[in-house]
């Protein structure tokens, strides 16, 4: 250690008041985190790229400072999906600090990693008060049936009004309108469920019908239109 002359000439004064790091909640325990290996938990970070063209939700399950599970969800940028594929290979096995200082290929994913780091080192994790944390595989529960990200895609113009295109339940096939042409419900098909039905042997038409659903006052609709074509469809 190299000290300047000014410091060398100082007389020693004891450091009296120091109570250590503030404890943070981790997996049902209060922990004074001093090293990366002291960090455990399951949490998320949201990131965006420089032109703000796309966004990423990154979920990591960390045990004793080591990333055991990674879920990378992206939207808005085609290139980001390929970067996410690489990130899903890179992240598991890294320490939390290694991950923070590793190029995860895409600005949005790197930003999500930064935001996640801030969350978890301050004790703001989803598993903060869960004894022993969440099991490896908890990330898949965020996806639900069919293992697809929950996506909402809505479009609207002043001249022609709103169009519901995709809800958490699935791909919107019809929007129900009342006598005033206001939306009172929607029909959808769960593409994840449909694909699962096809993999189990159903023909596509049967799978489509089995994966359909609806929400709202469909029976009260004056008409139902396809939000992508405006073609009127039957109830």
Short mmCIF file of C-alpha atoms in Angstrom, two decimals:
data_model
loop_
_atom_site.label_atom_id
_atom_site.label_comp_id
_atom_site.label_asym_id
_atom_site.label_seq_id
_atom_site.Cartn_x
_atom_site.Cartn_y
_atom_site.Cartn_z
CA UNK A 1 0.00 0.00 0.00
CA UNK A 2 1.36 3.42 -0.95
CA UNK A 3 0.50 6.45 1.19
CA UNK A 4 1.17 10.12 0.50
CA UNK A 5 3.55 12.04 2.76
CA UNK A 6 0.59 13.91 4.27
CA UNK A 7 -1.09 10.68 5.37
CA UNK A 8 2.19 9.22 6.68
CA UNK A 9 2.62 12.25 8.94
CA UNK A 10 -0.86 11.95 10.48
CA UNK A 11 -1.25 10.59 14.00
CA UNK A 12 -3.48 7.49 14.36
CA UNK A 13 -7.09 8.02 15.54
CA UNK A 14 -9.30 5.02 16.28
CA UNK A 15 -12.47 4.42 14.26
CA UNK A 16 -15.11 4.13 16.98
CA UNK A 17 -18.62 4.07 15.51
CA UNK A 18 -19.10 1.28 13.01
CA UNK A 19 -21.89 -1.24 13.27
CA UNK A 20 -21.27 -3.09 10.02
CA UNK A 21 -23.43 -3.37 6.94
CA UNK A 22 -27.15 -2.81 7.36
CA UNK A 23 -28.91 -6.21 7.32
CA UNK A 24 -31.04 -6.98 4.27
CA UNK A 25 -33.83 -9.58 3.96
CA UNK A 26 -32.75 -12.68 2.04
CA UNK A 27 -34.79 -15.86 1.76
CA UNK A 28 -36.37 -15.50 5.20
CA UNK A 29 -33.20 -14.31 6.98
CA UNK A 30 -31.61 -10.96 7.80
CA UNK A 31 -28.11 -10.92 6.33
CA UNK A 32 -25.22 -8.49 6.68
CA UNK A 33 -23.92 -8.85 3.14
CA UNK A 34 -20.19 -8.22 2.93
CA UNK A 35 -19.25 -10.37 -0.07
CA UNK A 36 -20.97 -11.52 -3.25
CA UNK A 37 -21.39 -15.02 -1.79
CA UNK A 38 -23.62 -13.48 0.88
CA UNK A 39 -26.30 -12.66 -1.70
CA UNK A 40 -29.19 -15.04 -2.40
CA UNK A 41 -32.64 -14.48 -3.85
CA UNK A 42 -34.94 -14.48 -6.85
CA UNK A 43 -35.65 -11.13 -8.48
CA UNK A 44 -36.14 -9.21 -11.71
CA UNK A 45 -34.69 -6.27 -13.62
CA UNK A 46 -36.11 -4.27 -16.51
CA UNK A 47 -33.75 -2.83 -19.15
CA UNK A 48 -33.92 -0.81 -22.34
CA UNK A 49 -31.54 -0.16 -25.20
CA UNK A 50 -29.98 3.18 -26.13
CA UNK A 51 -32.53 4.11 -28.84
CA UNK A 52 -35.25 2.70 -26.53
CA UNK A 53 -36.45 0.51 -29.36
CA UNK A 54 -36.74 -2.61 -27.24
CA UNK A 55 -36.94 -3.77 -23.63
CA UNK A 56 -35.86 -6.78 -21.57
CA UNK A 57 -37.16 -8.38 -18.39
CA UNK A 58 -34.40 -10.39 -16.76
CA UNK A 59 -35.16 -12.80 -13.89
CA UNK A 60 -32.36 -14.49 -11.94
CA UNK A 61 -32.42 -17.07 -9.16
CA UNK A 62 -29.22 -16.60 -7.14
CA UNK A 63 -27.91 -18.92 -4.42
CA UNK A 64 -24.82 -17.94 -2.40
CA UNK A 65 -23.83 -15.39 -5.02
CA UNK A 66 -24.02 -17.85 -7.96
CA UNK A 67 -26.67 -17.55 -10.68
CA UNK A 68 -28.53 -20.87 -10.83
CA UNK A 69 -31.39 -19.89 -13.14
CA UNK A 70 -31.98 -17.19 -15.75
CA UNK A 71 -35.13 -16.14 -17.59
CA UNK A 72 -34.61 -13.57 -20.36
CA UNK A 73 -37.75 -12.04 -21.90
CA UNK A 74 -37.52 -9.44 -24.68
CA UNK A 75 -39.88 -7.32 -26.74
CA UNK A 76 -39.71 -4.79 -29.54
CA UNK A 77 -36.43 -5.75 -31.23
CA UNK A 78 -35.74 -8.80 -33.38
CA UNK A 79 -31.99 -8.75 -32.73
CA UNK A 80 -32.56 -8.71 -29.00
CA UNK A 81 -34.14 -12.18 -29.09
CA UNK A 82 -30.88 -13.60 -30.43
CA UNK A 83 -28.90 -11.70 -27.81
CA UNK A 84 -31.23 -13.18 -25.18
CA UNK A 85 -30.42 -16.66 -26.47
CA UNK A 86 -26.74 -15.99 -25.85
CA UNK A 87 -27.42 -14.44 -22.43
CA UNK A 88 -29.35 -17.55 -21.34
CA UNK A 89 -26.17 -19.57 -21.98
CA UNK A 90 -23.80 -17.02 -20.44
CA UNK A 91 -25.52 -16.23 -17.13
CA UNK A 92 -25.98 -19.53 -15.25
CA UNK A 93 -22.84 -20.33 -13.24
CA UNK A 94 -21.57 -16.75 -13.04
CA UNK A 95 -21.30 -14.89 -9.77
CA UNK A 96 -23.53 -11.86 -9.44
CA UNK A 97 -20.50 -9.58 -9.85
CA UNK A 98 -19.25 -11.46 -12.92
CA UNK A 99 -22.68 -11.11 -14.52
CA UNK A 100 -22.72 -7.37 -13.82
CA UNK A 101 -19.36 -7.00 -15.57
CA UNK A 102 -20.04 -9.38 -18.47
CA UNK A 103 -21.20 -8.13 -21.86
CA UNK A 104 -24.62 -9.69 -22.28
CA UNK A 105 -24.59 -8.72 -25.97
CA UNK A 106 -27.54 -6.29 -25.93
CA UNK A 107 -27.85 -2.88 -24.23
CA UNK A 108 -31.30 -3.73 -22.90
CA UNK A 109 -30.12 -6.99 -21.29
CA UNK A 110 -27.08 -5.26 -19.80
CA UNK A 111 -29.30 -2.53 -18.38
CA UNK A 112 -31.67 -5.14 -16.96
CA UNK A 113 -28.68 -6.81 -15.26
CA UNK A 114 -27.68 -3.49 -13.71
CA UNK A 115 -31.18 -2.82 -12.42
CA UNK A 116 -31.47 -6.37 -11.06
CA UNK A 117 -28.13 -6.01 -9.27
CA UNK A 118 -29.35 -2.87 -7.53
CA UNK A 119 -32.56 -4.61 -6.48
CA UNK A 120 -30.98 -7.68 -4.98
CA UNK A 121 -28.00 -6.13 -3.19
CA UNK A 122 -30.41 -3.81 -1.39
CA UNK A 123 -32.67 -6.70 -0.38
CA UNK A 124 -35.52 -5.93 -2.77
CA UNK A 125 -36.04 -9.47 -4.03
CA UNK A 126 -39.20 -11.44 -4.68
CA UNK A 127 -38.00 -14.11 -2.24
CA UNK A 128 -36.84 -11.76 0.53
CA UNK A 129 -39.20 -13.22 3.11
CA UNK A 130 -39.53 -16.78 1.75
CA UNK A 131 -37.73 -19.37 3.87
CA UNK A 132 -34.94 -20.94 1.78
CA UNK A 133 -36.01 -18.82 -1.18
CA UNK A 134 -37.62 -20.12 -4.36
CA UNK A 135 -36.76 -23.46 -5.96
CA UNK A 136 -34.74 -23.54 -9.16
CA UNK A 137 -37.41 -23.48 -11.85
CA UNK A 138 -39.39 -20.63 -10.30
CA UNK A 139 -38.64 -18.55 -13.38
CA UNK A 140 -40.82 -20.82 -15.49
CA UNK A 141 -43.80 -20.05 -13.25
CA UNK A 142 -43.69 -16.46 -14.52
CA UNK A 143 -44.51 -17.81 -17.97
CA UNK A 144 -47.60 -19.84 -17.08
CA UNK A 145 -49.10 -22.58 -19.23
CA UNK A 146 -47.44 -23.10 -22.58
CA UNK A 147 -44.26 -21.43 -21.31
CA UNK A 148 -44.84 -18.17 -23.18
CA UNK A 149 -44.17 -14.66 -21.94
CA UNK A 150 -47.22 -12.67 -20.92
CA UNK A 151 -47.58 -10.05 -23.63
CA UNK A 152 -49.95 -7.15 -24.13
CA UNK A 153 -50.11 -5.51 -27.55
CA UNK A 154 -52.61 -2.70 -28.09
CA UNK A 155 -52.88 -0.18 -30.91
CA UNK A 156 -55.04 2.89 -31.32
CA UNK A 157 -55.55 5.94 -33.51
CA UNK A 158 -57.60 9.09 -32.95
CA UNK A 159 -59.47 8.53 -36.19
CA UNK A 160 -60.28 4.80 -35.86
CA UNK A 161 -59.95 4.05 -32.14
CA UNK A 162 -58.37 1.11 -30.27
CA UNK A 163 -57.44 -2.38 -31.41
CA UNK A 164 -56.65 -5.12 -28.89
CA UNK A 165 -54.08 -7.41 -30.54
CA UNK A 166 -52.71 -9.60 -27.76
CA UNK A 167 -53.60 -10.05 -24.10
CA UNK A 168 -51.95 -12.09 -21.36
CA UNK A 169 -54.44 -14.85 -22.19
CA UNK A 170 -53.32 -15.01 -25.80
CA UNK A 171 -53.64 -13.77 -29.37
CA UNK A 172 -56.80 -11.69 -29.77
CA UNK A 173 -58.99 -12.95 -32.61
CA UNK A 174 -62.01 -10.69 -32.10
CA UNK A 175 -63.08 -7.59 -30.22
CA UNK A 176 -66.73 -7.34 -29.16
CA UNK A 177 -68.49 -4.02 -29.76
CA UNK A 178 -71.74 -2.66 -28.34
CA UNK A 179 -74.28 -0.42 -30.11
CA UNK A 180 -71.99 2.57 -29.55
CA UNK A 181 -69.00 0.71 -31.06
CA UNK A 182 -67.25 0.55 -27.69
CA UNK A 183 -65.24 -2.56 -26.75
CA UNK A 184 -67.05 -4.72 -24.20
CA UNK A 185 -65.00 -7.92 -24.52
CA UNK A 186 -62.63 -9.92 -26.63
CA UNK A 187 -62.05 -13.42 -27.97
CA UNK A 188 -58.62 -15.00 -27.99
CA UNK A 189 -56.64 -18.15 -28.69
CA UNK A 190 -53.78 -19.27 -26.45
CA UNK A 191 -50.99 -20.03 -28.90
CA UNK A 192 -48.98 -21.88 -26.24
CA UNK A 193 -51.89 -24.22 -25.46
CA UNK A 194 -52.63 -24.65 -29.16
CA UNK A 195 -49.07 -25.70 -29.87
CA UNK A 196 -49.16 -28.16 -26.97
CA UNK A 197 -52.37 -29.71 -28.31
CA UNK A 198 -50.78 -30.11 -31.76
CA UNK A 199 -47.69 -31.73 -30.23
CA UNK A 200 -49.99 -34.21 -28.48
CA UNK A 201 -51.54 -35.24 -31.79
CA UNK A 202 -54.48 -32.90 -32.41
CA UNK A 203 -54.90 -31.52 -35.92
CA UNK A 204 -54.45 -27.73 -36.14
CA UNK A 205 -58.16 -26.93 -36.48
CA UNK A 206 -59.07 -29.01 -33.42
CA UNK A 207 -56.18 -27.50 -31.46
CA UNK A 208 -57.32 -24.00 -32.46
CA UNK A 209 -60.84 -24.64 -31.19
CA UNK A 210 -59.64 -26.17 -27.92
CA UNK A 211 -57.30 -23.24 -27.23
CA UNK A 212 -59.97 -20.55 -27.76
CA UNK A 213 -61.42 -18.44 -24.97
CA UNK A 214 -63.24 -15.18 -24.36
CA UNK A 215 -63.52 -12.40 -21.80
CA UNK A 216 -66.15 -9.77 -21.14
CA UNK A 217 -69.76 -9.34 -22.31
CA UNK A 218 -69.44 -11.27 -25.55
CA UNK A 219 -73.13 -12.29 -25.53
CA UNK A 220 -74.18 -8.63 -25.39
CA UNK A 221 -72.10 -7.64 -28.41
CA UNK A 222 -73.83 -6.09 -31.41
CA UNK A 223 -70.93 -7.27 -33.55
CA UNK A 224 -67.46 -8.78 -33.24
CA UNK A 225 -64.65 -7.72 -35.53
CA UNK A 226 -61.17 -9.07 -36.26
CA UNK A 227 -58.85 -6.37 -34.83
CA UNK A 228 -56.37 -6.89 -37.66
CA UNK A 229 -58.70 -6.85 -40.66
CA UNK A 230 -61.92 -5.23 -39.33
CA UNK A 231 -63.78 -8.14 -40.88
CA UNK A 232 -66.94 -8.95 -38.92
CA UNK A 233 -66.92 -12.43 -37.43
CA UNK A 234 -69.59 -14.56 -35.84
CA UNK A 235 -70.02 -15.05 -32.11
#
